[in-house]
Coordinates of C-alpha atoms in Angstrom, one line a residue:
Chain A
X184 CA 100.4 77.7 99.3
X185 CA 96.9 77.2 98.7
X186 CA 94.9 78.2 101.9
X187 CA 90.8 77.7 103.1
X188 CA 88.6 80.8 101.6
X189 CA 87.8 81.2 104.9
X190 CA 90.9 81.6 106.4
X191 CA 91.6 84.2 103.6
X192 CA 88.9 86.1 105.0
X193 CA 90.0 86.3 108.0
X194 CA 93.1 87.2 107.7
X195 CA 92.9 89.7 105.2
X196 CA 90.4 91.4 107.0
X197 CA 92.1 91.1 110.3
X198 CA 95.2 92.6 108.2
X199 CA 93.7 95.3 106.4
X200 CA 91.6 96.9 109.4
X201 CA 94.5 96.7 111.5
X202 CA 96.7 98.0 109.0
X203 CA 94.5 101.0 108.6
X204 CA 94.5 101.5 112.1
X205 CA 97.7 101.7 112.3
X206 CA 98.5 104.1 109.3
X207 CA 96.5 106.6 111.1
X208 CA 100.1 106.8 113.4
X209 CA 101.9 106.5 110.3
X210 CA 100.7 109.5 108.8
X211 CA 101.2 111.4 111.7
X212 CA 104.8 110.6 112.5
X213 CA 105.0 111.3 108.9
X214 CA 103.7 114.3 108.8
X215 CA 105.6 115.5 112.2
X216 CA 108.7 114.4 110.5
X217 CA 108.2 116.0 106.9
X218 CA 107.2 119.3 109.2
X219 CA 109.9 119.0 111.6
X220 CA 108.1 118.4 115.0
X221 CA 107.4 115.2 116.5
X222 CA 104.0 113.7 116.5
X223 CA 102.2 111.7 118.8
X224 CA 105.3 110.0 121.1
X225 CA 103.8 109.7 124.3
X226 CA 101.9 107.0 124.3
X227 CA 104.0 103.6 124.2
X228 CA 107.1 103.0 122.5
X229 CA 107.5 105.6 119.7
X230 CA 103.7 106.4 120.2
X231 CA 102.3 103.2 119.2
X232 CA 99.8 103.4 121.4
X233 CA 98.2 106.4 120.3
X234 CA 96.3 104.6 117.8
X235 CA 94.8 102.4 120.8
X236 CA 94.0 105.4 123.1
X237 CA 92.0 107.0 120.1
X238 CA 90.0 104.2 119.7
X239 CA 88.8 104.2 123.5
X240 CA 88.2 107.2 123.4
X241 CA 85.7 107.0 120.5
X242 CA 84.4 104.2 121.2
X243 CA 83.6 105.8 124.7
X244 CA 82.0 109.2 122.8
X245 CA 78.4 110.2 122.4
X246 CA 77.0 108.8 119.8
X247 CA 75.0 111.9 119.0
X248 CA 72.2 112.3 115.7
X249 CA 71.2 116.1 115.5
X250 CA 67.9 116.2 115.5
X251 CA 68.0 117.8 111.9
X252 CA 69.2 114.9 110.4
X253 CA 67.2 112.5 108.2
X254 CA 68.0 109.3 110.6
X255 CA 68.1 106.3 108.5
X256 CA 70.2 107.6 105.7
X257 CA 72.4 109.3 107.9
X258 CA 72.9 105.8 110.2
X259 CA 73.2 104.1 106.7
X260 CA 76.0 106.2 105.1
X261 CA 79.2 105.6 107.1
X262 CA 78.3 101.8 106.3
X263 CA 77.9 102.0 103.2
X264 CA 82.2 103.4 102.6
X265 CA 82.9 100.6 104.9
X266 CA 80.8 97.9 103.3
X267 CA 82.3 98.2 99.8
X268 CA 85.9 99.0 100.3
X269 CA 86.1 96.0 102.1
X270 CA 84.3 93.6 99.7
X271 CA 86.8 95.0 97.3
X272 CA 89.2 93.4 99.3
X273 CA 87.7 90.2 98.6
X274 CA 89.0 90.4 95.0
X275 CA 93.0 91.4 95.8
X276 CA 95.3 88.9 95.0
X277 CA 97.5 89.2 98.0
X278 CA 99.9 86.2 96.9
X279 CA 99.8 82.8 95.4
X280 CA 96.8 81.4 97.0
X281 CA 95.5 84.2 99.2
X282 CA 92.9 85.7 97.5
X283 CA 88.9 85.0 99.0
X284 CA 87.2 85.1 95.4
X285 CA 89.0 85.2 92.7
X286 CA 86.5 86.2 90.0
X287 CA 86.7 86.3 86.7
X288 CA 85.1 90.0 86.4
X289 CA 87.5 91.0 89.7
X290 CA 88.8 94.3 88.1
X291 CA 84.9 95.2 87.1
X292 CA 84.4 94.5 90.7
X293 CA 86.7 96.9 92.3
X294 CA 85.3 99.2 90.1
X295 CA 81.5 98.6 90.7
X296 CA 82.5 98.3 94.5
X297 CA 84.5 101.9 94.5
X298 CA 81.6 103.8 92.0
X299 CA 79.2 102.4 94.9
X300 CA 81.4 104.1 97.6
X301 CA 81.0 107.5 96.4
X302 CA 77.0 107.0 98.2
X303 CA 78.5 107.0 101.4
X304 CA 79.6 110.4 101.6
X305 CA 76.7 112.2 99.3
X306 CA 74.5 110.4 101.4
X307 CA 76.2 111.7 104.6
X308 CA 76.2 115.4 103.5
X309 CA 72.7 115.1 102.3
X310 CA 71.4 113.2 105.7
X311 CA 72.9 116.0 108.2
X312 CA 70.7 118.7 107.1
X313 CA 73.6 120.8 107.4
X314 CA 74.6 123.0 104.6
X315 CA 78.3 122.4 104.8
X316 CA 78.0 118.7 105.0
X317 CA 75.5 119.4 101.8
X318 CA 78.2 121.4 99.8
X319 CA 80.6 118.0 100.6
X320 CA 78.4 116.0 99.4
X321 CA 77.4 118.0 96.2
X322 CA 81.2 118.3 95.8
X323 CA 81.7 114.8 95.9
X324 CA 79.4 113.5 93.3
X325 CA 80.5 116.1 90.8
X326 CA 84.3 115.0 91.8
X327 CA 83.6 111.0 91.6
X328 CA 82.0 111.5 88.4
X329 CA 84.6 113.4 87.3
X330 CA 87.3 111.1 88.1
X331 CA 85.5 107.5 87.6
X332 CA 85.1 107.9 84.0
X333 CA 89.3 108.1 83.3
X334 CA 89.9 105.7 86.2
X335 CA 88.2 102.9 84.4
X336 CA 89.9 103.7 81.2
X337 CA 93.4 104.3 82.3
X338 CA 93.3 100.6 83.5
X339 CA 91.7 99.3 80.0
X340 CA 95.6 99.4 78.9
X341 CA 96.2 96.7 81.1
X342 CA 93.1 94.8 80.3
X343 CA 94.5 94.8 76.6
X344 CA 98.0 93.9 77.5
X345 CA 96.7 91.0 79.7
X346 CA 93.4 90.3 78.3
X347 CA 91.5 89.2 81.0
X348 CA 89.6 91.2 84.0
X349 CA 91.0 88.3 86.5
X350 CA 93.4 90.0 88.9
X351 CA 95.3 87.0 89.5
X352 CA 96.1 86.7 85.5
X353 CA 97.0 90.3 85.5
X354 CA 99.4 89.6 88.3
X355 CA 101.0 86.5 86.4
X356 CA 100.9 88.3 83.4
X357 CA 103.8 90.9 84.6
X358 CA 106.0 88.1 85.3
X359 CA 108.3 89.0 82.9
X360 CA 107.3 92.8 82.7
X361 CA 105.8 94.9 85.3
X362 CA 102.6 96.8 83.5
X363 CA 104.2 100.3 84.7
X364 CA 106.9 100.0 81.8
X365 CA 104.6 99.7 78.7
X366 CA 101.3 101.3 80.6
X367 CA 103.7 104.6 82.2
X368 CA 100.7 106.7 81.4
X369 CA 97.8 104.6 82.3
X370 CA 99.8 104.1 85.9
X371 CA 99.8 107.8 86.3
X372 CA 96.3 108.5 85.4
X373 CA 95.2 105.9 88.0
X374 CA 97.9 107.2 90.6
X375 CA 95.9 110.6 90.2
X376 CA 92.5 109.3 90.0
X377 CA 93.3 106.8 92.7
X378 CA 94.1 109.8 95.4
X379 CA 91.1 111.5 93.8
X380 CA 89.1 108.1 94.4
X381 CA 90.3 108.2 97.9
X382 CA 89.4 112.3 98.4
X383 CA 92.8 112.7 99.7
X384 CA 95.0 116.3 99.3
X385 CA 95.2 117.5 96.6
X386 CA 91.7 116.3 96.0
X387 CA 90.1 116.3 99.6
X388 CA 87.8 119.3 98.6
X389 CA 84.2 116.8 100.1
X390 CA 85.9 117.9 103.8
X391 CA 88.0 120.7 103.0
X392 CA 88.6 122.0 106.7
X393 CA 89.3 125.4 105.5
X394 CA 86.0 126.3 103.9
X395 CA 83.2 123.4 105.0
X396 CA 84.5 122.7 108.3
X397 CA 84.7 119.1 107.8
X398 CA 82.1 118.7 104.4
X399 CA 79.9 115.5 104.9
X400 CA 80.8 114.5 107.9
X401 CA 80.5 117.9 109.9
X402 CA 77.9 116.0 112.1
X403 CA 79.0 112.8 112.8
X404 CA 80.6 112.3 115.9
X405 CA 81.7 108.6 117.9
X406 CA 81.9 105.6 115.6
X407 CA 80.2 106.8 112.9
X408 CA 82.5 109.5 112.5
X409 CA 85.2 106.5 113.3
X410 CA 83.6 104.2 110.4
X411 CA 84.3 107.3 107.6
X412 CA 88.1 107.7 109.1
X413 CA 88.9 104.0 109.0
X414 CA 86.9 104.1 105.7
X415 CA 89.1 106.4 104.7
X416 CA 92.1 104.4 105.2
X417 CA 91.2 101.4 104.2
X418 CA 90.3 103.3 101.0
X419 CA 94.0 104.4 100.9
X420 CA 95.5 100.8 101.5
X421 CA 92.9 99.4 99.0
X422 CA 94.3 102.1 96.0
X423 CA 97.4 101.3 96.7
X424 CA 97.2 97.7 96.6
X425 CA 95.4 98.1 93.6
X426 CA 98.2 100.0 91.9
X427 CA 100.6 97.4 93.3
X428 CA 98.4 94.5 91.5
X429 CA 98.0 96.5 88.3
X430 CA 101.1 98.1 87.3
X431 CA 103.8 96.8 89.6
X432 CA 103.4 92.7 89.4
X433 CA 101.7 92.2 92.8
X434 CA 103.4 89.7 94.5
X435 CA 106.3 89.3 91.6
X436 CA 110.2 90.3 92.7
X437 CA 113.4 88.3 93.3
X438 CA 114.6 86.6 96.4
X439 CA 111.9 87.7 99.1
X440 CA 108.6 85.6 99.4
X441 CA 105.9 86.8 97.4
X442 CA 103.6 88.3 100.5
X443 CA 106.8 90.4 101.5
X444 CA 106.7 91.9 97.7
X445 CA 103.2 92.4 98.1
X446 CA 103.5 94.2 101.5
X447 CA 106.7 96.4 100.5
X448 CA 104.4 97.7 97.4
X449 CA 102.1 98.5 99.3
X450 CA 104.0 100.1 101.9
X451 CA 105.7 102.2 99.6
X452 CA 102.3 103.3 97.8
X453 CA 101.2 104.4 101.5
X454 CA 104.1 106.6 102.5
X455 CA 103.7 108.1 99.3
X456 CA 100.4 109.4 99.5
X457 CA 101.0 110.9 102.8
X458 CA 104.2 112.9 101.5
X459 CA 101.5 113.8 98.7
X460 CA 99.1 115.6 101.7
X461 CA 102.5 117.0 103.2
X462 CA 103.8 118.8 100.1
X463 CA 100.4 119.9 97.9
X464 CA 97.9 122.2 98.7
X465 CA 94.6 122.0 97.9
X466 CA 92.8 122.7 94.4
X467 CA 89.7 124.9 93.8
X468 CA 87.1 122.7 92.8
X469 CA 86.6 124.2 89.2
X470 CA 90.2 123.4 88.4
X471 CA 89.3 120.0 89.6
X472 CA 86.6 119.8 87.2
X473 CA 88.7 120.9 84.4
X474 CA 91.6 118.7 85.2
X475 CA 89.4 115.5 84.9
X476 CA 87.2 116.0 82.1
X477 CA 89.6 118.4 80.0
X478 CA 93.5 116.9 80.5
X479 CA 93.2 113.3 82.3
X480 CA 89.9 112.1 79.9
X481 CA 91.4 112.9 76.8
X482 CA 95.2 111.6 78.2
X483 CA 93.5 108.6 79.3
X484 CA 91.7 107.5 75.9
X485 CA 94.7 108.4 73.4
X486 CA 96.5 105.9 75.5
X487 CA 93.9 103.2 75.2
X488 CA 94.3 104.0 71.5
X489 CA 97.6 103.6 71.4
X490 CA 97.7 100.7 73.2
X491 CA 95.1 99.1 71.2
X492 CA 96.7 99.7 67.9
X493 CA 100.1 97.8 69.3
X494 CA 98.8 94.8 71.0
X495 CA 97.1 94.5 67.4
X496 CA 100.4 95.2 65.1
X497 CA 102.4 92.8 67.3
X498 CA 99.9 89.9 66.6
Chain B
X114 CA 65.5 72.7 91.1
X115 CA 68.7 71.5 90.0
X116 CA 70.7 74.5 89.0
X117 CA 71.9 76.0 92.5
X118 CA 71.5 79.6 91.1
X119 CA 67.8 79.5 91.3
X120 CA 67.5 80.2 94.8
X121 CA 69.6 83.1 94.8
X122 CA 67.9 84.1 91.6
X123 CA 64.2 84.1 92.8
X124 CA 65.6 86.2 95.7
X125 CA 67.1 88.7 93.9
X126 CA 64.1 88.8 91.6
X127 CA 61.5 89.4 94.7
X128 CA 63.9 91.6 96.0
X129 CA 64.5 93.5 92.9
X130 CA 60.5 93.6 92.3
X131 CA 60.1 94.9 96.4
X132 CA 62.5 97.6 96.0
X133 CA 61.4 99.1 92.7
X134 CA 57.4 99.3 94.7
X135 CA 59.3 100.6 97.4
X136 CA 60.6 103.0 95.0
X137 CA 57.7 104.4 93.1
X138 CA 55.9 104.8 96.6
X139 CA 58.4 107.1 98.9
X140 CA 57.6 110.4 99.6
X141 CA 60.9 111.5 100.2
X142 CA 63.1 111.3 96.8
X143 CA 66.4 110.3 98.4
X144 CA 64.9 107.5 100.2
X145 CA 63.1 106.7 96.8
X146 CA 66.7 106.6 95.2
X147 CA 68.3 104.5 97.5
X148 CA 65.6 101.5 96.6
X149 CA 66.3 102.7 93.1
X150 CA 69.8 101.8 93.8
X151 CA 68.9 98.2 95.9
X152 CA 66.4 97.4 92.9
X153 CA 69.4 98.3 90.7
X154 CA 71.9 96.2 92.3
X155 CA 69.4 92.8 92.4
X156 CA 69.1 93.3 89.0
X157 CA 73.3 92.7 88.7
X158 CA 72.8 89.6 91.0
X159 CA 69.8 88.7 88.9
X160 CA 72.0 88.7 85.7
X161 CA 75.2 87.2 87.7
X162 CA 73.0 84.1 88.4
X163 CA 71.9 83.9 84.6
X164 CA 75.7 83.3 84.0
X165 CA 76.4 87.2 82.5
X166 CA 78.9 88.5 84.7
X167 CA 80.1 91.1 82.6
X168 CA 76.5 92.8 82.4
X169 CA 75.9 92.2 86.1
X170 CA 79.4 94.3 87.1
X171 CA 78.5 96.7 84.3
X172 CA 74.6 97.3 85.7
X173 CA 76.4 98.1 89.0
X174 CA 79.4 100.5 87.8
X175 CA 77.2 102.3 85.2
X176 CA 73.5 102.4 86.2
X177 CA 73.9 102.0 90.7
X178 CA 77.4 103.7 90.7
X179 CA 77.1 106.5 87.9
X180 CA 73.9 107.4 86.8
X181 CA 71.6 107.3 90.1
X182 CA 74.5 109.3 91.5
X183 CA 73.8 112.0 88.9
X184 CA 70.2 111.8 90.0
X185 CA 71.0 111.8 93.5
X186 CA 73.1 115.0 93.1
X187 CA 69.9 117.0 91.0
X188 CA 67.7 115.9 94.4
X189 CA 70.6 117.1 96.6
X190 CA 70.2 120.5 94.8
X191 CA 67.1 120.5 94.3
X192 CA 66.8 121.0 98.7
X193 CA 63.5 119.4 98.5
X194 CA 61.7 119.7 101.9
X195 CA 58.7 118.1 103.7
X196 CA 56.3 120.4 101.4
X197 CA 57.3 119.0 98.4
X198 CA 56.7 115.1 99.8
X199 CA 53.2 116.3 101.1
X200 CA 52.8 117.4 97.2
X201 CA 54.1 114.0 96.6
X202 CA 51.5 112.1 98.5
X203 CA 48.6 114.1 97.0
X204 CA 50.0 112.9 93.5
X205 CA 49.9 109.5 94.4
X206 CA 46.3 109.1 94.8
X207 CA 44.7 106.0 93.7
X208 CA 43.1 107.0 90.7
X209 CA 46.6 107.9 89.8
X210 CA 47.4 104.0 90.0
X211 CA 44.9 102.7 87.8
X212 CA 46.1 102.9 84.1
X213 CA 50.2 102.2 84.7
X214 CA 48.0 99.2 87.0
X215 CA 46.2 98.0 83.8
X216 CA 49.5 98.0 81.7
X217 CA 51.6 96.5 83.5
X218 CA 49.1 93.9 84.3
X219 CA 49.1 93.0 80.6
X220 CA 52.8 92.8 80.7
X221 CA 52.8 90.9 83.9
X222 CA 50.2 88.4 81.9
X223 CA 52.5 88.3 79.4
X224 CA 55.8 87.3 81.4
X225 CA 53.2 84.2 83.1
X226 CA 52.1 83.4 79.5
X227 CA 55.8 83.1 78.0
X228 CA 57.3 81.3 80.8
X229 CA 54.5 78.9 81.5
X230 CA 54.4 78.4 77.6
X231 CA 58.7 78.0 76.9
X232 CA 60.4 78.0 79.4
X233 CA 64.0 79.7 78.8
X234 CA 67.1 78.1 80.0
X235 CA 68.9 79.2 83.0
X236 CA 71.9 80.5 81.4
X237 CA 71.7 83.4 78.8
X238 CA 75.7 83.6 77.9
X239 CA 79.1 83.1 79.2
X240 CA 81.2 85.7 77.7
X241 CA 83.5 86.8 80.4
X242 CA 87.3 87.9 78.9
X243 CA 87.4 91.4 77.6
X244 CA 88.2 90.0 73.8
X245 CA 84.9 87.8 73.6
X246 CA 82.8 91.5 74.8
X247 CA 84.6 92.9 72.4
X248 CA 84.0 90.9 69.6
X249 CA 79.9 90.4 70.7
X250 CA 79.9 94.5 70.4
X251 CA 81.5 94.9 67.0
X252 CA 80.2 92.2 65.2
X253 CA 76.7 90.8 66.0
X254 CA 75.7 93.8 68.2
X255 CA 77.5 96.7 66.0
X256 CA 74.0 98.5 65.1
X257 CA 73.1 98.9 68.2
X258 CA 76.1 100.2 69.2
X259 CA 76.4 102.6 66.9
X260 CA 72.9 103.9 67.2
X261 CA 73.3 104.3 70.8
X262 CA 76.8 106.2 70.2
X263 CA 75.0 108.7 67.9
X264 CA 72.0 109.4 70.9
X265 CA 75.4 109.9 73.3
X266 CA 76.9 112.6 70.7
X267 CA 73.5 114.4 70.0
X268 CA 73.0 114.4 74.4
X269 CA 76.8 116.1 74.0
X270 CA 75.9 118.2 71.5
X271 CA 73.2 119.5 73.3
X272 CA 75.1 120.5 77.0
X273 CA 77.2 121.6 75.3
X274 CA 75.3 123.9 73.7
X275 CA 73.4 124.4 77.1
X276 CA 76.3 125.3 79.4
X277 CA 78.5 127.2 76.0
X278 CA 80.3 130.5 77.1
X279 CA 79.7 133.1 75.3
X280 CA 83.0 135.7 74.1
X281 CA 83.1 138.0 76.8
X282 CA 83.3 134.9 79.3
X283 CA 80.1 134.8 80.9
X284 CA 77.6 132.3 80.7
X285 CA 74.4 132.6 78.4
X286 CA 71.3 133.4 79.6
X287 CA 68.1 131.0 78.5

């Protein structure tokens, strides 16, 4: 099942933004149900819809700049979050064959592509010229700096165990052995520094409601607003696919076709990050700090150590 | 003209070059960072079309996704306003321009004198899988690494001893 680049493209891009879309009425059904109420269940069958009737409407709104605002960078920085979580896409082995580049550096690639992210929001709270959205930003940098450094190095123990940085390896790799057996800690440290990658609860504190009204993008309002919500999503799907590639054999599994593995990973990965906003609150920002550098950073390089020393007394 | 790479490597180059003038010649420090950060990245293309892939992804996760963020975030605090970029623009008055002008015309001559003399090949390495990088690092490389560990310890050393605590829990005064 080798198909056209192209095509590959396409399709995942069509997949993945509609995907996102659509977990926006995931999560809230999600959430009505973990909270006993409903959620949205007007519109359409089972409130399908309600993803359709929120995009008219904001793609009807004002598109408003405050005249505060530093224009360019603050047009620029809901690209920017869209731009690279979607050329990360690029390097996801989705199954045999569908895949639009599969470098030989893809897992540097992701990387590169999710550090770049980070721009989009301090750029946003910087832009606004509002200090909320500035404390957002602030908080963000600190936080993706924070969390980057143990991100890359929980995954190292796979790069060891598979030696190579090509996705689609990785993913053969696990044929016999899913990584999240002999890597337990390295999946955990990326589970945590993926939701912290994707500034979801616990870790949301760049738009913490409660305190900055809505952090860095306080301001925004219409599609720009729209681009850092899908952004956000998509940001959610990509993490989870990533953890699916990484630790759980991508497309590997008995009986169903490989894209169905693929799809019930990711699936799974989704729902499980929403039940994470449903059930933990949110942390202060110093214990944030703390928890990264002083617990995960350590965690994550005694395990690359270990790892290291086995994959060289096996050989 | 035979190696396909060249185009895109000239126009990373030009780009690259553009975006650092672009860079040195805003008033307004964020909008000088974010050329920082385009120079940055054409220099990852620049060494992705020399055939070192590994360099080019680490240029952009290190120096365009790590450390210009840690600049960006000094700037943020910082709250510079439009005082501080008409302070800027008095600073970068041409006499200002002339001696980095003169020496980095001599480099420039340099560069013209070392390519028109030998021309390098295209390619400057193909080590791609994580053993080969490790192997480069630790064997030919492994002074350099090991000097550049020791400048990373002494920079600890020192915020750490910048931001220590002092018994009674509060921070130290400078």
């Amino acid at each position: 099942m080798i198909s056209h680049p192209i095509a590959s493209i396409i399709g995942i891009l069509i997949v993945a933004l509609s995907l996102s879309a659509f977990l926006i009425w995931v999560e809230r059904r999600l959430l009505a149900l973990w909270q006993d109420r409903y959620g949205p269940n007007r519109v359409g069958p089972f409130g399908l819809l309600q993803v359709l009737a929120d995009m008219i409407k904001i793609f009807t709104k004002e598109d408003w700049i405050p005249p505060f605002a530093d224009k360019p960078v603050f047009v620029i920085a809901p690209a920017i979050i869209m731009v690279t979580v979607l050329m990360s896409f690029a390097v996801l082995p989705v199954a045999p064959g569908i895949i639009v580049s599969d470098l030989n550096i893809g897992l540097l690639f992701f990387l590169g592509m999710s550090s770049l992210g980070v721009y989009s929001i301090v750029l946003a709270g910087w832009a606004s010229g509002n200090k909320y959205s500035l404390l957002g930003g602030l908080r963000a940098a600190a936080q993706m700096i924070s969390y980057e450094v143990f991100m890359g190095l929980s995954l190292m123990g796979v790069v060891l165990l598979a030696g190579t940085f090509n996705l689609t390896r990785i993913v053969e790799a696990q044929r016999g052995l899913w990584y999240v057996v002999p890597q337990f800690l390295g999946f955990v440290l990326f589970l945590i520094a993926g939701v912290a990658e994707a500034r979801r609860l616990p870790f949301d504190l760049p738009e913490a409601e409660a305190e900055l009204v809505a952090g860095f993008h306080s301001e925004y309002s219409g599609m720009k607003f729209g681009m850092f919500f899908v952004g956000e999503y998509l940001g959610i799907t990509l993490i989870s696919s990533m953890i699916a590639v990484l630790f759980l054999g991508g497309w590997n599994g008995p009986w169903l076709p490989p894209l169905a593995w693929f799809l019930i990973k990711v699936f799974a990965f989704l729902c499980f990050f929403i039940l994470l906003r449903a059930s933990l609150p949110r942390l202060r920002f110093d214990q944030l700090m703390s928890l990264g550098w002083k617990v995960m950073f350590p965690l994550a390089l005694a395990n690359l150590l270990v790892t290291g020393a086995i994959v060289l007394a096996k050989k | 003209m035979t190696n396909p790479m060249e185009i895109p490597f000239f126009a990373a180059g030009a780009v690259a070059v553009i975006a650092t003038l672009l860079a040195i010649t805003r008033t307004i420090a964020v909008h000088a960072l974010l050329y920082l950060i385009v120079s940055l990245l054409a220099v990852a293309v620049v060494f992705y079309t020399m055939g070192a892939p590994v360099v080019a992804a680490l240029e952009v996760i290190i120096y365009a996704g790590a450390i210009v963020v840690l600049f960006v975030f000094v700037v943020m605090m910082m709250n510079l306003g439009a005082q501080d970029s008409e302070t800027e623009r008095k600073w970068l008055a041409w006499r200002a321009w002339i001696g980095p002008a003169v020496l980095s015309a001599l480099l420039l001559f340099e560069v013209i004198y070392l390519v028109v003399r030998a021309p390098v090949s295209a390619t400057i390495g193909s080590i791609s899988t994580p053993k080969e990088i490790g192997l480069a690092l630790y064997g030919p490389y492994l002074l350099g690494v090991e000097l550049a560990s020791m400048l990373l310890l002494g920079a600890l050393v020192g915020a750490c001893h910048v931001g220590r605590i002092s018994r009674s829990g509060r921070e130290v005064q400078q």
